[in-house]
CSV table of C-alpha atoms (C1' of nucleotides) in Angstrom, one decimal:
chain,number,residue,atom,x,y,z
A,295,UNK,CA,-0.2,-0.2,0.1
A,296,UNK,CA,2.7,2.3,1.3
A,297,UNK,CA,4.7,1.3,-1.7
A,298,UNK,CA,2.3,2.5,-4.2
A,299,UNK,CA,1.2,5.8,-2.8
A,300,UNK,CA,5.4,5.9,-3.3
A,301,UNK,CA,5.5,4.9,-6.6
A,302,UNK,CA,2.7,7.2,-7.7
A,303,UNK,CA,4.3,10.3,-6.1
A,304,UNK,CA,7.4,9.3,-8.3
A,305,UNK,CA,5.7,9.5,-11.2
A,306,UNK,CA,4.4,13.2,-10.2
A,307,UNK,CA,7.3,14.2,-9.3
A,308,UNK,CA,8.0,12.9,-12.8
A,309,UNK,CA,5.4,15.2,-14.5
A,310,UNK,CA,6.7,18.1,-12.4
A,311,UNK,CA,10.4,17.2,-14.0
A,312,UNK,CA,9.1,17.3,-17.0
A,313,UNK,CA,7.2,20.7,-17.0
A,314,UNK,CA,10.2,21.8,-15.0
A,315,UNK,CA,12.5,20.8,-18.1
A,316,UNK,CA,9.9,22.6,-20.2
A,317,UNK,CA,9.9,25.8,-18.3
A,318,UNK,CA,13.6,26.2,-18.3
A,319,UNK,CA,13.3,25.6,-13.9
A,320,UNK,CA,16.0,25.0,-11.4
A,321,UNK,CA,15.8,22.6,-8.6
A,322,UNK,CA,16.0,23.6,-5.5
A,323,UNK,CA,16.1,21.6,-2.3
A,324,UNK,CA,13.3,23.8,-0.9
A,325,UNK,CA,11.2,23.7,-3.5
A,326,UNK,CA,11.2,19.4,-4.1
A,327,UNK,CA,10.6,19.6,0.1
A,328,UNK,CA,7.6,21.7,-0.2
A,329,UNK,CA,6.3,20.1,-3.1
A,330,UNK,CA,7.2,15.8,-1.8
A,331,UNK,CA,5.1,17.2,1.6
A,332,UNK,CA,2.3,18.0,-0.9
A,333,UNK,CA,2.2,15.1,-2.8
A,334,UNK,CA,3.3,12.8,0.2
A,335,UNK,CA,0.2,14.5,2.0
A,336,UNK,CA,-2.5,14.0,-0.5
A,337,UNK,CA,-4.8,16.2,0.7
A,338,UNK,CA,-5.9,20.1,0.5
A,339,UNK,CA,-4.0,22.9,2.1
A,340,UNK,CA,-4.1,27.1,2.0
A,341,UNK,CA,-0.6,28.1,1.4
A,342,UNK,CA,-0.8,29.4,4.9
A,343,UNK,CA,-1.6,25.7,6.1
A,344,UNK,CA,1.2,24.3,4.5
A,345,UNK,CA,3.7,26.8,4.9
A,346,UNK,CA,3.5,26.3,8.3
A,347,UNK,CA,3.3,22.4,8.4
A,348,UNK,CA,6.3,22.6,5.9
A,349,UNK,CA,7.8,24.2,8.3
A,350,UNK,CA,7.9,22.0,11.2
A,351,UNK,CA,10.0,19.6,8.4
A,352,UNK,CA,12.4,22.0,7.0
A,353,UNK,CA,12.0,25.6,8.8
A,354,UNK,CA,13.7,27.6,6.5
A,355,UNK,CA,11.6,27.7,3.6
A,356,UNK,CA,9.4,31.0,3.7
A,357,UNK,CA,5.9,31.9,2.9
A,358,UNK,CA,6.2,33.3,-0.7
A,359,UNK,CA,9.0,30.1,-1.6
A,360,UNK,CA,5.8,27.8,-0.4
A,361,UNK,CA,3.3,30.4,-2.4
A,362,UNK,CA,5.4,30.5,-5.9
A,363,UNK,CA,5.2,26.6,-4.9
A,364,UNK,CA,1.6,25.9,-4.9
A,365,UNK,CA,1.5,28.1,-7.8
A,366,UNK,CA,4.0,26.0,-9.6
A,367,UNK,CA,2.5,23.1,-8.9
A,368,UNK,CA,-1.1,24.2,-10.1
A,369,UNK,CA,0.9,25.7,-13.8
A,370,UNK,CA,2.0,22.0,-14.2
A,371,UNK,CA,-1.2,20.4,-13.6
A,372,UNK,CA,-0.2,19.1,-10.4
A,373,UNK,CA,-2.6,21.0,-8.4
A,374,UNK,CA,-5.9,22.1,-9.1
A,375,UNK,CA,-7.2,25.5,-7.1
A,376,UNK,CA,-10.5,25.2,-5.4
A,377,UNK,CA,-11.8,28.3,-2.8
A,378,UNK,CA,-14.5,27.4,-1.0
A,379,UNK,CA,-15.7,31.3,-0.5
A,380,UNK,CA,-13.7,31.8,2.7
A,381,UNK,CA,-11.7,34.1,1.0
A,382,UNK,CA,-8.6,32.0,0.8
A,383,UNK,CA,-7.4,29.8,-2.0
A,384,UNK,CA,-6.8,26.1,-1.2
A,385,UNK,CA,-4.9,23.3,-3.5
A,386,UNK,CA,-5.9,20.0,-3.8
A,387,UNK,CA,-3.5,17.3,-5.4
A,388,UNK,CA,-4.9,16.5,-8.9
A,389,UNK,CA,-5.3,13.3,-9.5
A,390,UNK,CA,-5.4,13.3,-13.2
A,391,UNK,CA,-8.6,13.4,-15.2
A,392,UNK,CA,-10.4,12.4,-12.2
A,393,UNK,CA,-13.1,15.6,-11.3
A,394,UNK,CA,-14.5,15.2,-8.0
A,395,UNK,CA,-16.8,17.5,-5.9
A,396,UNK,CA,-16.7,18.8,-2.2
A,397,UNK,CA,-18.4,18.5,0.8
A,398,UNK,CA,-17.1,20.7,2.8
A,399,UNK,CA,-18.4,21.0,6.8
A,400,UNK,CA,-18.6,24.7,7.8
A,401,UNK,CA,-17.9,24.3,11.2
A,402,UNK,CA,-14.4,22.4,11.5
A,403,UNK,CA,-13.5,22.8,7.6
A,404,UNK,CA,-13.2,19.1,6.4
A,405,UNK,CA,-13.1,18.7,3.4
A,406,UNK,CA,-14.7,15.4,1.5
A,407,UNK,CA,-14.3,14.6,-1.8
A,408,UNK,CA,-17.6,12.9,-3.8
A,409,UNK,CA,-18.2,12.0,-7.1
A,410,UNK,CA,-21.5,11.2,-9.1
A,411,UNK,CA,-21.6,10.3,-12.2
A,412,UNK,CA,-25.7,10.8,-12.2
A,413,UNK,CA,-25.2,13.9,-11.5
A,414,UNK,CA,-23.0,15.1,-14.1
A,415,UNK,CA,-24.9,13.3,-16.8
A,416,UNK,CA,-27.7,15.6,-15.5
A,417,UNK,CA,-25.7,18.3,-15.5
A,418,UNK,CA,-25.4,18.1,-19.4
A,419,UNK,CA,-28.8,17.5,-20.0
A,420,UNK,CA,-29.1,21.1,-18.5
A,421,UNK,CA,-25.9,22.6,-20.5
A,422,UNK,CA,-27.5,21.3,-23.3
A,423,UNK,CA,-31.0,22.7,-22.7
A,424,UNK,CA,-29.2,26.2,-23.1
A,425,UNK,CA,-26.6,25.3,-25.9
A,426,UNK,CA,-24.3,25.4,-23.5
A,427,UNK,CA,-20.7,24.3,-23.5
A,428,UNK,CA,-19.5,23.5,-20.2
A,429,UNK,CA,-15.5,23.3,-19.6
A,430,UNK,CA,-15.6,22.3,-16.3
A,431,UNK,CA,-18.1,22.2,-13.5
A,432,UNK,CA,-18.3,23.3,-9.4
A,433,UNK,CA,-20.3,21.4,-7.0
A,434,UNK,CA,-20.3,22.0,-3.3
A,435,UNK,CA,-22.4,20.8,-0.2
A,436,UNK,CA,-21.7,23.3,2.6
A,437,UNK,CA,-22.6,21.9,5.9
A,438,UNK,CA,-22.2,20.1,9.4
A,439,UNK,CA,-20.2,16.6,8.8
A,440,UNK,CA,-20.6,13.7,10.8
A,441,UNK,CA,-18.6,14.6,13.8
A,442,UNK,CA,-19.8,18.2,14.2
A,443,UNK,CA,-23.5,17.4,14.3
A,444,UNK,CA,-22.8,15.0,16.4
A,445,UNK,CA,-21.5,17.4,18.5
A,446,UNK,CA,-24.4,20.4,17.6
A,447,UNK,CA,-27.0,17.7,19.1
A,448,UNK,CA,-25.4,18.2,22.5
A,449,UNK,CA,-24.9,22.0,22.1
B,99,UNK,CA,-45.2,43.1,-18.1
B,100,UNK,CA,-43.2,46.1,-17.0
B,101,UNK,CA,-46.4,46.6,-14.9
B,102,UNK,CA,-45.4,43.2,-13.2
B,103,UNK,CA,-41.9,43.7,-12.9
B,104,UNK,CA,-42.8,46.8,-10.9
B,105,UNK,CA,-45.1,45.9,-8.8
B,106,UNK,CA,-42.5,42.9,-7.6
B,107,UNK,CA,-39.9,45.3,-7.5
B,108,UNK,CA,-42.4,47.4,-5.0
B,109,UNK,CA,-42.7,44.2,-3.2
B,110,UNK,CA,-39.1,44.0,-2.3
B,111,UNK,CA,-38.7,47.0,-1.4
B,112,UNK,CA,-41.4,46.6,1.2
B,113,UNK,CA,-39.2,43.9,2.3
B,114,UNK,CA,-36.6,46.1,2.9
B,115,UNK,CA,-38.4,48.7,4.6
B,116,UNK,CA,-39.5,45.8,7.2
B,117,UNK,CA,-35.7,45.4,7.6
B,118,UNK,CA,-34.9,49.0,7.9
B,119,UNK,CA,-37.3,49.6,10.5
B,120,UNK,CA,-36.8,46.3,12.4
B,121,UNK,CA,-33.1,47.7,12.3
B,122,UNK,CA,-33.6,51.1,12.7
B,123,UNK,CA,-32.3,52.2,9.6
B,124,UNK,CA,-32.8,55.3,8.2
B,125,UNK,CA,-34.0,56.8,4.2
B,126,UNK,CA,-31.2,58.2,2.4
B,127,UNK,CA,-31.5,59.0,-1.2
B,128,UNK,CA,-28.4,57.6,-2.3
B,129,UNK,CA,-29.2,54.4,-0.9
B,130,UNK,CA,-32.6,54.1,-2.6
B,131,UNK,CA,-31.4,54.9,-5.9
B,132,UNK,CA,-28.8,52.4,-5.8
B,133,UNK,CA,-31.6,49.8,-4.1
B,134,UNK,CA,-33.6,50.8,-6.7
B,135,UNK,CA,-31.1,50.6,-9.6
B,136,UNK,CA,-29.8,46.8,-8.7
B,137,UNK,CA,-34.1,46.3,-8.5
B,138,UNK,CA,-34.5,47.0,-11.6
B,139,UNK,CA,-31.7,45.5,-13.3
B,140,UNK,CA,-32.4,42.4,-11.7
B,141,UNK,CA,-29.2,40.5,-12.6
B,142,UNK,CA,-25.9,40.0,-10.6
B,143,UNK,CA,-23.6,43.0,-10.0
B,144,UNK,CA,-20.1,42.9,-8.8
B,145,UNK,CA,-19.4,46.4,-6.2
B,146,UNK,CA,-17.5,48.2,-9.0
B,147,UNK,CA,-20.1,47.3,-11.6
B,148,UNK,CA,-23.0,48.7,-9.8
B,149,UNK,CA,-20.8,51.7,-8.8
B,150,UNK,CA,-20.2,52.8,-11.9
B,151,UNK,CA,-23.0,52.0,-13.5
B,152,UNK,CA,-25.5,54.1,-10.3
B,153,UNK,CA,-23.0,56.7,-10.6
B,154,UNK,CA,-23.7,57.6,-14.4
B,155,UNK,CA,-27.4,57.9,-13.3
B,156,UNK,CA,-26.8,59.2,-9.8
B,157,UNK,CA,-23.3,60.8,-10.0
B,158,UNK,CA,-22.7,61.5,-6.0
B,159,UNK,CA,-22.7,58.3,-5.2
B,160,UNK,CA,-19.3,56.8,-3.3
B,161,UNK,CA,-18.0,53.3,-3.8
B,162,UNK,CA,-17.9,53.0,-0.4
B,163,UNK,CA,-22.2,53.9,-0.5
B,164,UNK,CA,-22.6,50.9,-3.1
B,165,UNK,CA,-20.2,48.7,-1.0
B,166,UNK,CA,-22.7,49.1,2.1
B,167,UNK,CA,-25.8,49.0,0.5
B,168,UNK,CA,-24.9,46.0,-1.2
B,169,UNK,CA,-23.8,44.2,2.2
B,170,UNK,CA,-27.5,46.1,3.6
B,171,UNK,CA,-29.0,43.8,0.6
B,172,UNK,CA,-28.0,40.7,1.1
B,173,UNK,CA,-28.6,41.6,4.6
B,174,UNK,CA,-32.1,41.8,4.5
B,175,UNK,CA,-32.4,39.0,2.3
B,176,UNK,CA,-33.1,41.3,-1.0
B,177,UNK,CA,-29.4,39.9,-2.5
B,178,UNK,CA,-27.6,36.6,-2.6
B,179,UNK,CA,-23.8,37.0,-2.4
B,180,UNK,CA,-22.3,34.5,-5.0
B,181,UNK,CA,-18.2,34.2,-6.4
B,182,UNK,CA,-17.5,32.6,-9.5
B,183,UNK,CA,-13.7,32.2,-8.5
B,184,UNK,CA,-12.2,35.7,-10.1
B,185,UNK,CA,-11.6,36.6,-6.9
B,186,UNK,CA,-14.5,39.4,-6.8
B,187,UNK,CA,-17.6,39.0,-5.0
B,188,UNK,CA,-20.9,39.4,-6.7
B,189,UNK,CA,-24.6,39.9,-5.9
B,190,UNK,CA,-27.4,38.7,-7.3
B,191,UNK,CA,-30.8,39.3,-6.8
B,192,UNK,CA,-32.3,37.0,-4.4
B,193,UNK,CA,-36.0,36.1,-5.5
B,194,UNK,CA,-36.6,34.4,-2.3
B,195,UNK,CA,-36.5,30.5,-1.6
B,196,UNK,CA,-36.0,30.0,-5.0
B,197,UNK,CA,-32.5,28.7,-4.9
B,198,UNK,CA,-30.9,27.9,-8.3
B,199,UNK,CA,-27.5,27.0,-10.1
B,200,UNK,CA,-25.3,28.9,-12.5
B,201,UNK,CA,-24.1,28.6,-16.3
B,202,UNK,CA,-21.0,31.0,-16.2
B,203,UNK,CA,-19.7,31.5,-19.3
B,204,UNK,CA,-16.0,31.9,-19.4
B,205,UNK,CA,-15.9,34.3,-22.3
B,206,UNK,CA,-18.4,36.8,-22.2
B,207,UNK,CA,-19.0,36.6,-18.7
B,208,UNK,CA,-23.0,35.4,-19.3
B,209,UNK,CA,-24.2,34.3,-16.0
B,210,UNK,CA,-27.2,32.0,-16.9
B,211,UNK,CA,-29.9,30.7,-14.1
B,212,UNK,CA,-30.8,26.9,-13.8
B,213,UNK,CA,-32.4,24.6,-11.2
B,214,UNK,CA,-33.0,20.9,-11.1
B,215,UNK,CA,-34.9,19.2,-8.2
B,216,UNK,CA,-33.1,15.9,-9.5
B,217,UNK,CA,-29.8,17.3,-8.7
B,218,UNK,CA,-30.7,18.3,-5.8
B,219,UNK,CA,-32.5,15.2,-4.7
B,220,UNK,CA,-29.1,13.0,-5.5
B,221,UNK,CA,-27.1,15.8,-3.8
B,222,UNK,CA,-29.2,14.7,-0.1
B,223,UNK,CA,-28.8,11.2,-1.3
B,224,UNK,CA,-24.9,11.8,-1.5
B,225,UNK,CA,-25.2,13.6,1.8
B,226,UNK,CA,-26.7,10.7,3.5
B,227,UNK,CA,-24.2,8.7,2.5
B,228,UNK,CA,-21.4,10.8,3.9
B,229,UNK,CA,-23.7,11.0,7.4
B,230,UNK,CA,-23.4,15.2,6.3
B,231,UNK,CA,-26.0,17.9,7.2
B,232,UNK,CA,-26.2,20.2,4.1
B,233,UNK,CA,-26.4,23.6,4.8
B,234,UNK,CA,-26.5,25.5,1.2
B,235,UNK,CA,-25.2,24.0,-2.0
B,236,UNK,CA,-23.5,25.9,-5.1
B,237,UNK,CA,-23.4,24.3,-8.5
B,238,UNK,CA,-21.7,25.9,-11.4
B,239,UNK,CA,-21.4,25.3,-14.5
B,240,UNK,CA,-18.4,26.8,-16.6
B,241,UNK,CA,-18.2,26.8,-20.4
B,242,UNK,CA,-19.4,28.6,-23.5
B,243,UNK,CA,-22.9,29.8,-23.9
B,244,UNK,CA,-24.7,29.3,-27.2
B,245,UNK,CA,-23.1,33.2,-28.6
B,246,UNK,CA,-19.5,32.4,-27.6
B,247,UNK,CA,-19.2,29.0,-28.9
B,248,UNK,CA,-20.6,30.0,-32.2
B,249,UNK,CA,-17.9,32.5,-32.4
B,250,UNK,CA,-15.6,30.5,-31.4
B,251,UNK,CA,-16.3,27.6,-34.2
B,252,UNK,CA,-15.3,30.4,-37.2
B,253,UNK,CA,-12.0,31.5,-35.0
C,298,DT,C1',-36.1,72.6,14.8
C,299,DT,C1',-33.8,70.5,17.9
C,300,DG,C1',-31.5,66.7,19.3
C,301,DA,C1',-30.5,62.0,19.2
C,302,DC,C1',-30.0,59.2,15.9
C,303,DT,C1',-28.3,57.0,11.2
C,304,DT,C1',-25.6,57.7,6.6
C,305,DT,C1',-21.9,59.9,4.1
C,306,DG,C1',-17.4,60.0,1.6
C,307,DA,C1',-12.7,60.4,2.0
C,308,DC,C1',-9.5,58.1,4.3
C,309,DT,C1',-7.3,54.2,7.1
C,310,DT,C1',-7.0,49.4,7.7
C,311,DT,C1',-6.6,44.3,7.3
C,312,DC,C1',-5.6,40.3,4.8
C,313,DA,C1',-4.3,37.7,1.0
C,314,DT,C1',-1.4,37.6,-2.8
C,315,DT,C1',1.2,39.5,-6.2
C,316,DT,C1',5.7,41.6,-7.0
C,317,DT,C1',10.7,43.2,-6.3
C,318,DC,C1',14.8,43.3,-5.7
C,319,DA,C1',19.7,41.9,-3.9
C,320,DT,C1',21.8,37.8,-2.8
C,321,DA,C1',21.8,32.5,-2.8
C,322,DA,C1',22.3,28.6,-5.1
C,323,DT,C1',21.9,25.8,-9.3
C,324,DA,C1',23.3,24.3,-13.9
C,325,DT,C1',25.7,24.4,-17.7
C,326,DA,C1',29.8,25.5,-21.1
C,327,DA,C1',34.9,25.5,-20.9
D,293,DT,C1',36.3,21.6,-11.8
D,294,DT,C1',35.6,26.3,-12.3
D,295,DA,C1',33.3,30.2,-14.4
D,296,DT,C1',29.2,32.3,-16.0
D,297,DA,C1',24.6,32.5,-16.6
D,298,DT,C1',20.4,31.6,-15.5
D,299,DT,C1',17.2,30.5,-11.7
D,300,DA,C1',15.3,30.4,-6.9
D,301,DT,C1',15.1,32.4,-2.3
D,302,DG,C1',13.6,35.4,1.4
D,303,DA,C1',12.4,40.1,3.2
D,304,DA,C1',10.1,43.5,2.4
D,305,DA,C1',6.9,46.7,-0.5
D,306,DA,C1',3.3,46.6,-3.4
D,307,DT,C1',-1.3,45.3,-5.3
D,308,DG,C1',-6.5,45.0,-5.0
D,309,DA,C1',-10.1,43.4,-2.7
D,310,DA,C1',-12.7,44.4,1.8
D,311,DA,C1',-13.9,46.2,6.2
D,312,DG,C1',-13.5,49.2,9.3
D,313,DT,C1',-13.2,54.6,11.1
D,314,DC,C1',-14.7,59.4,11.7
D,315,DA,C1',-16.2,64.2,10.9
D,316,DA,C1',-19.7,66.1,8.8
D,317,DA,C1',-24.3,65.9,6.4
D,318,DG,C1',-28.4,64.3,6.2
D,319,DT,C1',-33.1,62.2,9.0
D,320,DC,C1',-37.2,61.9,11.6
D,321,DA,C1',-39.8,61.9,15.6
D,322,DA,C1',-41.1,65.2,19.2
DNA sequence: TTGACTTTGACTTTCATTTTCATAATATAA
DNA sequence: TTATATTATGAAAATGAAAGTCAAAGTCAA
């Protein structure tokens, strides 16, 4: 299992290296650390979150570098930008081609991913009705996750 | 037809007045102008857009006032806040209780509203599966509207 | 009309994000 | 390996949208 994750991240790193040489970028240890951490963790990050977590492991990285690296990841296709209306941008690992949507807990911030081909089918129908060409879609359900719901019940 | 719109806006203004007295607000001509324009136009606005358009008719309004008035409208329930990921907040007229989703043209910015009870049903099912309590949802389809699609075809 | 309120416009502040620039690190050519 | 050219970095400044501040102007009930 762990092996599989490692292999996957390896191939994602390879993707980044392709992008890197295409763009004439250089390899810095700091940037690499950030990218590896992001790939290893494999979850949503705001710049701030990633900054503080990476800093624990590699204390010398700066905020700007995390910023720039996340943008690079987005440009290279390894990360996807998503915002949940709280004013900060989040980056999610882009598991190629596998589009998914989000359940966002308004209390604890937990993000759950889901996918529904049925919904996507209905979306297509709606677009057709309006003669609209859909390039991408965004579906977010906001509310309380199981945990917070339980807490809310006992006030 | 026009009559109907006017009547509707009248009743919306009444709603605002209820909110107004509830909150102990006062009536200023400028605020009223902004609200009337917003209701008359009955479409999505960013603060900037509304500011420039209202300014043409009532040149004395300031940016702050438009800003505050839109926030008031949102608070009073006459407007709903929505953001389409371009970094600026938009306000849409809230046609009470009627939740709807959006088709957003990435080229010309046109926003088409739609509603699908079927999709909402599926959303509910998904939430149930995750034991998640949905408070609100957001569904946006981004792409090209009919018009821009046509233009795109002939390069 | 007064006096107690709210609203306004101009301004400042905040905060996330982006850019700048001098210095450090990296890659490539010799 | 060393020189040189380029990119990356950190700290700081700049930006831009959103929110707050405050004196002056407006509103309105008594």
